[in-house]
Structures are given as C-alpha cells and as structure tokens.
Amino acid sequence: MTSSMIEVKETAVPPARRANGGLRRASGLSQPAVRADRSSSGAMTVTIRRVLCVLPLLLVTVVAVRQRAVLSEGFGLLATARWPWLLAAAGLTCLTWVAAACTRQGAVLERLPGRRLLATQFAAGAANHLLPTGLGASAVNLRFMAVCGLSPARSSAALALYLLAECVGRVGLLGALLVVFPDALPFGSLLPDEVPVGAFLVGGAVLVVVVGALASVRRVRTVVGGFLRTALGEARSVHVRPARALALWGGALAFPALQAGVLVLVAQAFGLSVPAAHLAVAYLAATVAVALVPTPGGIGSVEAALVVALVAVGGAAAVATAVVLVFRLITVWLPLLPGAVTLAALVRLKVI
C-alpha cells in the first residue's frame, strides 16, 4: 500500500518541473544565484541610463566652453538688432522641428506618437550639435523607432529614406532657386583658380577600390542586399499612401526653406541690404558645401561658409558676420541647453 502511494506521488510530478529541476541541477545555478545575476544586470542598466541622462549636459558644457568667444560675440550683437525680426526668426526656428517630425513620420507606415516624436526631434537637434554631423540625430531617432516597435532593419530603412529625402529636398530647392535666380550667387568668385584635378582622381580611385573590395566579400554583399531590399520595400509602401508621401517630401522641402527664412529674418534685423532670394541661395549653397565636413553640427565650418556666401551675394563683411553669428545663436546655441535637458528626460522616461 505504501509503495503504491509512493509510485502515484512520483508519477504526479509534472515532467516540465522535473526537467527544470534537472536543468537547474545540471547548470549548477541555484535560485538565489539567478536572482543575484538579474539584479546585477538591472543595476548596470540603471547606471548606464543615469550616465546617459547626465552626458548631454556635460557635452553642452564642453562645447559652450570651447566656443565661448563666439557665444559672447553673438550675445553682444543682440543689442544692436531689431528685436521684432529676431522674435519672428525664433518662431520660425520652432517650426523647423515640426517639419523634421513630419519628415520622420512620412518615412514609416506606422503612426508614431506625435508629442513624443516632436520632443525627440527637438532632442535630436541638440544631439546633432554635440556629435559629428548626422550621427547624433540618427542615433536618437533609431532608438526612438526601436522603442516604438520597429525592427532594426525597418528603422535603418526609414532613416535612410529620411536622409535621402532631406538631401534631395535641400539640393532640389537650391537648384530651383538657381533656375529662377541664375545670378543670385556668383560661383566664379567662390571657386579656386586652380581645381585640384589630381586630388579628385586619387580620391575617386580610392573610393572605387574600397567599394570593389567590400563588394567582393560575400557577407557584405548579403547584408547590403538585404538592407536594399528592405529599404526599397519601405519606400514603395510609404509612397503608396499619399499622406505619408506628402509628409515625407513636404517636410524635406519645408525644413531647409524654414531655415533659409530664419536667415532672411535675421538679415532684416541687422539691415543687410541683400534680396531675400539671394540670401536663401547663399544659405542653401553654404550648407550643401559643408554637408560632408565631420564637425559637430557643422560648428565653425557653417559659420565660415555662410559669411563667404553672404559676402559673395553682396553683403558687407561686418554685417554679414553679425548676421551669421546671431543666426547660429538662434538656431544652434539657444536651443542647445533645453534640447539637452529634453534628451536627458527622454532617456530617463525610456522614450528613447
């Protein structure tokens, strides 16, 4: 009787429980050890997140200290400007983040949360000025799309589509203005007397060799081919929906147009006697020229290119310098600290 009861009790034990017990004994991990491992990994995650919350503010401090002369001169010039134009320029700057949010939404099929998307674009602008051109905003938006449920492949495809639309929108707007105003920017005075043909040929040859070497690796071909298929599929899906296509290309055109409008308003604040269309051409040409310069937010290179472009379209050098400094103060430096605080808050709230 006793032996039969023992047999029943043994057969009543679920196989999964016996398997788990066997695995636990085989692995040599007790339940307290597993809990300790999980708690240590959780503590590490919390520590990393706290560091990421503080890091943007530290980077803002470092950049501000390094550029303190530019900041001091820019704030000093504010007293000589006409404030209504500057307030209008600040309002137009706020609309650039709306345009960026529209473009980001247009690059994906799923509806992204509107408020968080707009806050992310504001924070991405600050990240873009703290890291080399494009890296900060790309990292923030990739993380945001991942939190929203998009796979890494689709997030990367959406990012590539956004960058392509942004490039086409900026260059296309510049081309359209040059067609309408062909004499707006005298390119002859901006180009060097001797074009370094040899350097271009060497650079092109190196690029061809690198691309050929990468294409010969099967793993690279597989990864690139898979990414291109995903990106083309996402682009087709987005353009099937008119609302997404309108948001994508409308935002891509509106963003550089709004920034050019900010420059025009700042020029009015300082009385720069240059037509608005010529100022827009100068801005677009300068930003296209420095797009490949790997500096955080183009700091330094954009200022120099804009001053040269404004002088080329007929502006006085002193006034052009003041316009560029205040323009960068409104579009870069004033939003930098609030953007960094927003970035830290988004990290803390696990939005990104």
Short mmCIF file of C-alpha atoms in Angstrom, two decimals:
data_model
loop_
_atom_site.label_atom_id
_atom_site.label_comp_id
_atom_site.label_asym_id
_atom_site.label_seq_id
_atom_site.Cartn_x
_atom_site.Cartn_y
_atom_site.Cartn_z
CA MET A 1 0.00 0.00 0.00
CA THR A 2 2.74 2.37 0.95
CA SER A 3 4.80 1.56 -2.10
CA SER A 4 1.84 2.16 -4.43
CA MET A 5 1.22 5.58 -2.87
CA ILE A 6 4.86 6.47 -3.40
CA GLU A 7 4.58 5.46 -7.05
CA VAL A 8 1.48 7.64 -7.52
CA LYS A 9 3.22 10.63 -5.95
CA GLU A 10 6.22 10.18 -8.19
CA THR A 11 4.11 9.98 -11.33
CA ALA A 12 2.14 13.05 -10.23
CA VAL A 13 5.19 15.27 -10.54
CA PRO A 14 4.91 17.25 -13.85
CA PRO A 15 7.57 16.38 -16.42
CA ALA A 16 8.34 20.09 -17.02
CA ARG A 17 9.08 20.57 -13.33
CA ARG A 18 11.35 17.54 -13.29
CA ALA A 19 13.08 18.86 -16.43
CA ASN A 20 13.55 22.31 -14.94
CA GLY A 21 14.91 20.83 -11.77
CA GLY A 22 17.30 18.69 -13.76
CA LEU A 23 18.45 21.66 -15.79
CA ARG A 24 18.93 23.74 -12.65
CA ARG A 25 20.97 20.97 -11.05
CA ALA A 26 22.92 20.43 -14.26
CA SER A 27 23.77 24.09 -14.68
CA GLY A 28 24.75 24.42 -11.05
CA LEU A 29 22.74 27.67 -10.61
CA SER A 30 20.54 27.99 -7.59
CA GLN A 31 17.53 30.30 -7.48
CA PRO A 32 19.33 32.94 -5.33
CA ALA A 33 22.20 32.97 -7.84
CA VAL A 34 19.81 33.63 -10.72
CA ARG A 35 18.15 36.45 -8.78
CA ALA A 36 21.53 37.98 -7.96
CA ASP A 37 22.56 37.85 -11.62
CA ARG A 38 19.34 39.56 -12.69
CA SER A 39 19.66 42.24 -10.03
CA SER A 40 23.26 42.97 -11.02
CA SER A 41 22.33 43.32 -14.71
CA GLY A 42 19.40 45.56 -13.74
CA ALA A 43 21.67 47.74 -11.61
CA MET A 44 24.10 48.06 -14.51
CA THR A 45 21.27 49.11 -16.85
CA VAL A 46 20.13 51.77 -14.36
CA THR A 47 23.70 53.05 -14.03
CA ILE A 48 24.13 53.31 -17.80
CA ARG A 49 20.82 55.14 -18.13
CA ARG A 50 21.84 57.61 -15.41
CA VAL A 51 25.12 58.28 -17.19
CA LEU A 52 23.25 58.86 -20.45
CA CYS A 53 20.97 61.33 -18.66
CA VAL A 54 23.93 63.42 -17.48
CA LEU A 55 26.10 63.04 -20.60
CA PRO A 56 24.21 65.55 -22.83
CA LEU A 57 24.53 68.29 -20.21
CA LEU A 58 28.26 67.63 -19.85
CA LEU A 59 28.74 67.76 -23.62
CA VAL A 60 26.82 71.04 -23.81
CA THR A 61 29.14 72.50 -21.17
CA VAL A 62 32.24 71.35 -23.04
CA VAL A 63 31.05 72.75 -26.38
CA ALA A 64 29.96 76.04 -24.79
CA VAL A 65 33.34 76.49 -23.10
CA ARG A 66 35.20 75.78 -26.33
CA GLN A 67 33.01 78.22 -28.28
CA ARG A 68 32.70 80.87 -25.55
CA ALA A 69 34.19 83.60 -27.75
CA VAL A 70 31.54 83.02 -30.44
CA LEU A 71 28.79 82.96 -27.81
CA SER A 72 30.00 86.16 -26.18
CA GLU A 73 30.18 87.99 -29.50
CA GLY A 74 26.78 86.69 -30.59
CA PHE A 75 25.04 87.81 -27.40
CA GLY A 76 26.76 91.18 -27.66
CA LEU A 77 25.38 91.71 -31.16
CA LEU A 78 21.79 91.16 -29.99
CA ALA A 79 21.67 94.67 -28.53
CA THR A 80 22.19 96.24 -31.97
CA ALA A 81 19.49 94.22 -33.75
CA ARG A 82 15.79 94.97 -34.23
CA TRP A 83 14.01 92.59 -31.88
CA PRO A 84 10.71 92.04 -33.75
CA TRP A 85 12.64 90.41 -36.59
CA LEU A 86 14.59 88.26 -34.14
CA LEU A 87 11.40 87.10 -32.40
CA ALA A 88 9.95 86.14 -35.77
CA ALA A 89 13.17 84.25 -36.53
CA ALA A 90 12.87 82.37 -33.23
CA GLY A 91 9.28 81.41 -34.04
CA LEU A 92 10.31 80.16 -37.47
CA THR A 93 13.07 78.10 -35.85
CA CYS A 94 10.46 76.29 -33.76
CA LEU A 95 8.64 75.31 -36.95
CA THR A 96 11.77 73.54 -38.23
CA TRP A 97 11.29 70.83 -35.59
CA VAL A 98 7.71 70.37 -36.76
CA ALA A 99 8.99 69.95 -40.32
CA ALA A 100 11.55 67.39 -39.16
CA ALA A 101 8.84 65.47 -37.28
CA CYS A 102 6.66 65.41 -40.41
CA THR A 103 9.53 64.02 -42.47
CA ARG A 104 10.25 61.33 -39.87
CA GLN A 105 6.59 60.32 -39.79
CA GLY A 106 6.46 60.22 -43.57
CA ALA A 107 9.34 57.72 -43.65
CA VAL A 108 7.41 54.98 -41.79
CA LEU A 109 4.00 53.40 -42.30
CA GLU A 110 3.09 53.12 -38.62
CA ARG A 111 1.67 56.16 -36.87
CA LEU A 112 4.24 57.41 -34.38
CA PRO A 113 3.15 59.13 -31.13
CA GLY A 114 3.00 62.80 -32.10
CA ARG A 115 4.15 64.54 -28.92
CA ARG A 116 6.98 62.12 -28.30
CA LEU A 117 8.03 62.38 -31.95
CA LEU A 118 8.19 66.18 -31.75
CA ALA A 119 10.11 66.07 -28.46
CA THR A 120 12.50 63.55 -29.98
CA GLN A 121 13.23 65.87 -32.93
CA PHE A 122 13.96 68.73 -30.52
CA ALA A 123 16.32 66.48 -28.56
CA ALA A 124 17.85 65.10 -31.76
CA GLY A 125 18.74 68.64 -32.81
CA ALA A 126 20.80 69.04 -29.65
CA ALA A 127 22.43 65.63 -30.12
CA ASN A 128 23.29 66.59 -33.68
CA HIS A 129 25.25 69.60 -32.45
CA LEU A 130 27.14 67.54 -29.87
CA LEU A 131 28.26 64.72 -32.19
CA PRO A 132 29.67 64.72 -35.74
CA THR A 133 27.17 65.74 -38.41
CA GLY A 134 24.14 63.47 -38.57
CA LEU A 135 25.30 60.89 -36.03
CA GLY A 136 23.54 62.36 -33.00
CA ALA A 137 20.12 62.77 -34.61
CA SER A 138 20.39 59.39 -36.33
CA ALA A 139 21.18 57.58 -33.08
CA VAL A 140 18.34 59.28 -31.21
CA ASN A 141 15.79 58.53 -33.92
CA LEU A 142 16.91 54.92 -34.36
CA ARG A 143 16.42 54.37 -30.65
CA PHE A 144 13.03 56.10 -30.71
CA MET A 145 11.79 53.93 -33.58
CA ALA A 146 13.04 50.81 -31.81
CA VAL A 147 11.07 51.75 -28.68
CA CYS A 148 8.02 52.32 -30.91
CA GLY A 149 8.27 48.70 -32.07
CA LEU A 150 10.04 48.93 -35.43
CA SER A 151 12.62 46.27 -36.21
CA PRO A 152 16.28 47.32 -36.66
CA ALA A 153 16.07 46.67 -40.41
CA ARG A 154 12.95 48.81 -40.85
CA SER A 155 14.31 51.55 -38.58
CA SER A 156 17.50 51.72 -40.63
CA ALA A 157 15.48 51.77 -43.86
CA ALA A 158 13.33 54.63 -42.53
CA LEU A 159 16.45 56.54 -41.51
CA ALA A 160 17.98 56.06 -44.97
CA LEU A 161 14.76 57.25 -46.62
CA TYR A 162 14.70 60.32 -44.36
CA LEU A 163 18.31 61.21 -45.17
CA LEU A 164 17.68 60.73 -48.88
CA ALA A 165 14.58 62.93 -48.79
CA GLU A 166 16.43 65.60 -46.80
CA CYS A 167 19.31 65.62 -49.29
CA VAL A 168 17.03 65.70 -52.33
CA GLY A 169 14.87 68.42 -50.78
CA ARG A 170 17.81 70.70 -49.96
CA VAL A 171 19.62 70.24 -53.28
CA GLY A 172 16.36 70.39 -55.23
CA LEU A 173 15.35 73.65 -53.55
CA LEU A 174 18.77 75.12 -54.29
CA GLY A 175 18.51 74.05 -57.93
CA ALA A 176 15.03 75.52 -58.29
CA LEU A 177 16.15 78.88 -56.86
CA LEU A 178 19.20 78.94 -59.14
CA VAL A 179 16.95 78.33 -62.15
CA VAL A 180 14.68 81.23 -61.16
CA PHE A 181 17.55 83.48 -59.98
CA PRO A 182 20.59 82.41 -62.04
CA ASP A 183 22.66 85.44 -60.99
CA ALA A 184 21.94 85.14 -57.26
CA LEU A 185 25.31 83.59 -56.37
CA PRO A 186 28.48 84.28 -58.40
CA PHE A 187 30.11 80.87 -58.19
CA GLY A 188 33.16 82.09 -60.10
CA SER A 189 34.29 84.19 -57.14
CA LEU A 190 33.87 81.27 -54.73
CA LEU A 191 35.74 78.60 -56.70
CA PRO A 192 39.56 78.41 -56.52
CA ASP A 193 41.62 79.49 -59.54
CA GLU A 194 43.17 76.04 -59.92
CA VAL A 195 40.98 72.99 -59.42
CA PRO A 196 42.97 70.09 -57.85
CA VAL A 197 42.11 67.53 -60.53
CA GLY A 198 44.77 65.12 -59.30
CA ALA A 199 43.33 65.02 -55.79
CA PHE A 200 39.85 64.30 -57.15
CA LEU A 201 41.18 61.49 -59.35
CA VAL A 202 43.08 59.91 -56.46
CA GLY A 203 40.04 60.18 -54.19
CA GLY A 204 37.80 58.62 -56.83
CA ALA A 205 40.25 55.77 -57.41
CA VAL A 206 40.47 55.05 -53.67
CA LEU A 207 36.67 55.06 -53.42
CA VAL A 208 36.35 52.61 -56.33
CA VAL A 209 38.95 50.28 -54.79
CA VAL A 210 37.24 50.33 -51.38
CA VAL A 211 33.80 49.67 -52.87
CA GLY A 212 35.19 46.86 -55.03
CA ALA A 213 36.94 45.25 -52.06
CA LEU A 214 33.79 45.36 -49.95
CA ALA A 215 31.68 44.02 -52.82
CA SER A 216 33.97 41.02 -53.13
CA VAL A 217 33.12 39.89 -49.58
CA ARG A 218 30.08 37.62 -49.67
CA ARG A 219 28.87 38.53 -46.20
CA VAL A 220 28.96 42.24 -47.02
CA ARG A 221 27.04 41.64 -50.25
CA THR A 222 24.40 39.67 -48.35
CA VAL A 223 23.95 42.36 -45.69
CA VAL A 224 23.85 45.22 -48.20
CA GLY A 225 21.48 43.33 -50.49
CA GLY A 226 19.09 42.58 -47.63
CA PHE A 227 19.16 46.20 -46.49
CA LEU A 228 18.47 47.50 -50.00
CA ARG A 229 15.53 45.13 -50.43
CA THR A 230 14.07 46.27 -47.11
CA ALA A 231 14.67 49.94 -47.90
CA LEU A 232 13.09 49.71 -51.36
CA GLY A 233 10.10 47.85 -49.94
CA GLU A 234 9.61 50.51 -47.27
CA ALA A 235 9.93 53.30 -49.83
CA ARG A 236 7.29 51.70 -52.07
CA SER A 237 4.94 51.17 -49.13
CA VAL A 238 5.29 54.77 -47.98
CA HIS A 239 4.69 56.25 -51.42
CA VAL A 240 1.54 54.17 -51.90
CA ARG A 241 -0.06 56.24 -49.12
CA PRO A 242 -0.43 59.89 -50.22
CA ALA A 243 -0.46 61.21 -46.65
CA ARG A 244 2.91 59.62 -45.88
CA ALA A 245 4.45 60.76 -49.17
CA LEU A 246 3.20 64.32 -48.58
CA ALA A 247 4.62 64.35 -45.05
CA LEU A 248 7.96 62.96 -46.24
CA TRP A 249 8.61 65.31 -49.14
CA GLY A 250 6.71 68.28 -47.74
CA GLY A 251 8.78 68.17 -44.57
CA ALA A 252 12.00 67.62 -46.53
CA LEU A 253 11.35 70.78 -48.54
CA ALA A 254 9.96 72.81 -45.63
CA PHE A 255 12.94 72.25 -43.31
CA PRO A 256 15.63 73.99 -45.43
CA ALA A 257 13.10 76.60 -46.58
CA LEU A 258 12.30 77.49 -42.96
CA GLN A 259 15.97 77.71 -42.02
CA ALA A 260 16.63 79.94 -45.01
CA GLY A 261 13.69 82.06 -43.84
CA VAL A 262 15.31 82.39 -40.41
CA LEU A 263 18.47 83.72 -42.06
CA VAL A 264 16.41 86.22 -44.08
CA LEU A 265 14.68 87.49 -40.92
CA VAL A 266 17.98 87.87 -39.05
CA ALA A 267 19.39 89.76 -42.03
CA GLN A 268 16.40 92.11 -41.84
CA ALA A 269 17.09 92.61 -38.14
CA PHE A 270 20.58 93.92 -38.98
CA GLY A 271 19.58 95.81 -42.12
CA LEU A 272 21.58 93.67 -44.53
CA SER A 273 20.69 95.02 -47.99
CA VAL A 274 20.56 91.74 -49.93
CA PRO A 275 17.43 90.33 -51.63
CA ALA A 276 15.72 87.53 -49.73
CA ALA A 277 16.04 85.07 -52.62
CA HIS A 278 19.78 85.69 -52.80
CA LEU A 279 20.09 85.10 -49.06
CA ALA A 280 18.22 81.81 -49.42
CA VAL A 281 20.54 80.72 -52.23
CA ALA A 282 23.57 81.67 -50.15
CA TYR A 283 22.31 79.65 -47.18
CA LEU A 284 21.47 76.55 -49.22
CA ALA A 285 24.76 76.66 -51.14
CA ALA A 286 26.78 77.05 -47.93
CA THR A 287 25.04 74.19 -46.12
CA VAL A 288 25.33 71.87 -49.13
CA ALA A 289 29.05 72.70 -49.37
CA VAL A 290 29.77 71.84 -45.72
CA ALA A 291 27.47 68.80 -45.52
CA LEU A 292 30.42 66.39 -45.68
CA VAL A 293 32.52 68.21 -43.06
CA PRO A 294 32.59 65.90 -39.99
CA THR A 295 32.24 68.55 -37.28
CA PRO A 296 29.57 68.51 -34.54
CA GLY A 297 26.61 70.35 -36.03
CA GLY A 298 28.91 71.96 -38.57
CA ILE A 299 30.12 74.32 -35.82
CA GLY A 300 32.83 76.53 -37.31
CA SER A 301 32.54 75.33 -40.90
CA VAL A 302 28.94 76.53 -41.38
CA GLU A 303 29.75 79.98 -39.98
CA ALA A 304 32.72 80.41 -42.31
CA ALA A 305 30.82 79.18 -45.37
CA LEU A 306 27.82 81.40 -44.61
CA VAL A 307 29.94 84.52 -44.19
CA VAL A 308 31.71 83.83 -47.50
CA ALA A 309 28.38 83.19 -49.24
CA LEU A 310 26.73 86.33 -47.84
CA VAL A 311 29.68 88.47 -48.90
CA ALA A 312 29.53 86.85 -52.36
CA VAL A 313 25.87 87.83 -52.81
CA GLY A 314 26.63 91.46 -51.99
CA GLY A 315 26.59 91.82 -48.20
CA ALA A 316 29.11 93.90 -46.26
CA ALA A 317 31.61 91.70 -44.44
CA ALA A 318 30.99 93.18 -40.98
CA VAL A 319 27.20 92.99 -41.24
CA ALA A 320 27.36 89.51 -42.80
CA THR A 321 29.45 88.28 -39.88
CA ALA A 322 26.97 89.70 -37.37
CA VAL A 323 24.04 88.11 -39.23
CA VAL A 324 25.71 84.69 -39.29
CA LEU A 325 26.66 84.79 -35.61
CA VAL A 326 23.14 85.72 -34.48
CA PHE A 327 21.60 83.23 -36.93
CA ARG A 328 23.66 80.43 -35.41
CA LEU A 329 22.89 81.73 -31.93
CA ILE A 330 19.14 81.40 -32.58
CA THR A 331 19.23 78.08 -34.44
CA VAL A 332 22.00 76.30 -32.51
CA TRP A 333 23.09 77.80 -29.22
CA LEU A 334 19.83 78.95 -27.64
CA PRO A 335 18.03 75.59 -28.20
CA LEU A 336 21.11 73.57 -27.21
CA LEU A 337 20.64 73.51 -23.43
CA PRO A 338 16.84 72.93 -23.50
CA GLY A 339 17.41 70.26 -26.14
CA ALA A 340 20.00 68.52 -23.98
CA VAL A 341 17.63 68.62 -20.98
CA THR A 342 14.86 67.17 -23.17
CA LEU A 343 17.23 64.44 -24.36
CA ALA A 344 18.11 63.53 -20.78
CA ALA A 345 14.41 63.47 -19.83
CA LEU A 346 13.56 61.21 -22.77
CA VAL A 347 16.30 58.80 -21.74
CA ARG A 348 15.09 58.83 -18.14
CA LEU A 349 11.47 58.22 -19.20
CA LYS A 350 12.61 55.42 -21.55
CA VAL A 351 11.13 57.13 -24.59
CA ILE A 352 14.49 56.52 -26.27
#
